[in-house]
Amino acid sequence: MDCKDYSADHLVIMVNGILGSSSDWKFGADQFVKSLGDKVIVHCSERNVSKLTLDGIDVMGERLAEEVVEVIQGKPGVRKISFVAHSMGGLVARYAIGKLYRPPTTDGDSQVTICGLDPLNFVTVATPHLGSRGNNQVPFLFGVTVFEKAATSVIHWIFRRTGRHLFLTDAEKGEPPLLRRMVDDHGDLHFMSALRAFRRRVTYSNVGYDHIVGWRTASIRRDSELPKWEDSVSEKYPHIVYEERCKALNDENCVPISAEKGSFEALEEEMMAGLSRVTWEKVDVSFHTSRQRFAAHSVIQVKDHFVHSEGADVIGHIIDHFLA
């Protein structure tokens, strides 16, 4: 699904989450065009929908990369690219940009690009960057260790390869889980170089009532780093309760936790440290006073404008801060 202005030169790729479709971003795409229509061409990804979202983050990332190439080939006037992704779609987008990364030429005449385009915004909305395993990352399991261990054991029966990737149970042949590999450049997949190439990286996360993706994993924080938040920071954005700009950290600045090497805790810390090597804008969202709060995972995206309308200010915040 494309929303297009032929004079625009900025391609915005919107990516749906698990069991979703391109229509999940219809409201968001319409608002982008309404506000920035002379500057952006919005493409809602169509390649990973419904049961195809169970094929694994790597397979979906390859599909998305191929789709982006095809879209760019059909729009020779585009010069810039951004991604806006919901839930698991943020991980798929991270994989895809690793595939689409183009380093500068050896003669120094060109800059880093994503498939030949200038990378501007990489925005994730309720994305489980640290996976969905342990420490209340999936809130409907209530943080109960027994429930979380049981989910880890059976998740692949429900969500197939994607479930294994999300719950970090896909380590094999001496390789770490995919999400751990994605915090480094890995062979010809330049995951972190691609992420670093964007001028902005932004996480939007629900502080509560998101029963699918927990606050920590969506905002790439340790428990001790979760901020205290007020009811609202702005009348214009009543559901935005905290905003933070995080500087890039090097290995010396990262404070490691005490964890047994090879344990899940150590694995999560490695992902935290890896993703912290780039700057992030972190935006925290709360629907705790909303009648729609129990659907926060969908409301933050406005998946359905009639059912999830109270998230419209979050979409507005994304657009108002967008480099176009």
Coordinates of N, CA and C in Angstrom, one line a residue, residues 256-270:
P256 N 28.5 -3.5 33.3 CA 27.9 -4.9 33.2 C 27.3 -5.3 34.5
I257 N 26.3 -6.2 34.4 CA 25.7 -6.8 35.6 C 26.5 -8.0 35.9
S258 N 26.3 -8.5 37.1 CA 27.0 -9.7 37.5 C 26.1 -10.9 37.0
A259 N 26.6 -11.6 36.0 CA 25.8 -12.7 35.5 C 26.8 -13.8 35.0
E260 N 26.3 -15.0 35.1 CA 27.1 -16.2 34.7 C 27.2 -16.2 33.2
K261 N 28.5 -16.3 32.7 CA 28.7 -16.3 31.3 C 27.9 -17.4 30.6
G262 N 27.2 -17.1 29.5 CA 26.4 -18.0 28.8 C 24.9 -18.1 29.3
S263 N 24.7 -17.4 30.4 CA 23.3 -17.4 31.0 C 22.4 -16.4 30.2
F264 N 21.1 -16.5 30.4 CA 20.2 -15.6 29.7 C 20.5 -14.1 30.1
E265 N 20.8 -13.9 31.4 CA 21.1 -12.6 31.9 C 22.3 -12.0 31.2
A266 N 23.3 -12.8 31.0 CA 24.5 -12.3 30.3 C 24.2 -12.0 28.9
L267 N 23.4 -12.8 28.3 CA 23.0 -12.6 26.9 C 22.2 -11.3 26.7
E268 N 21.3 -11.1 27.6 CA 20.5 -9.8 27.6 C 21.4 -8.6 27.8
E269 N 22.4 -8.7 28.7 CA 23.3 -7.6 28.9 C 24.2 -7.3 27.7
E270 N 24.5 -8.4 27.0 CA 25.3 -8.2 25.7 C 24.4 -7.4 24.7

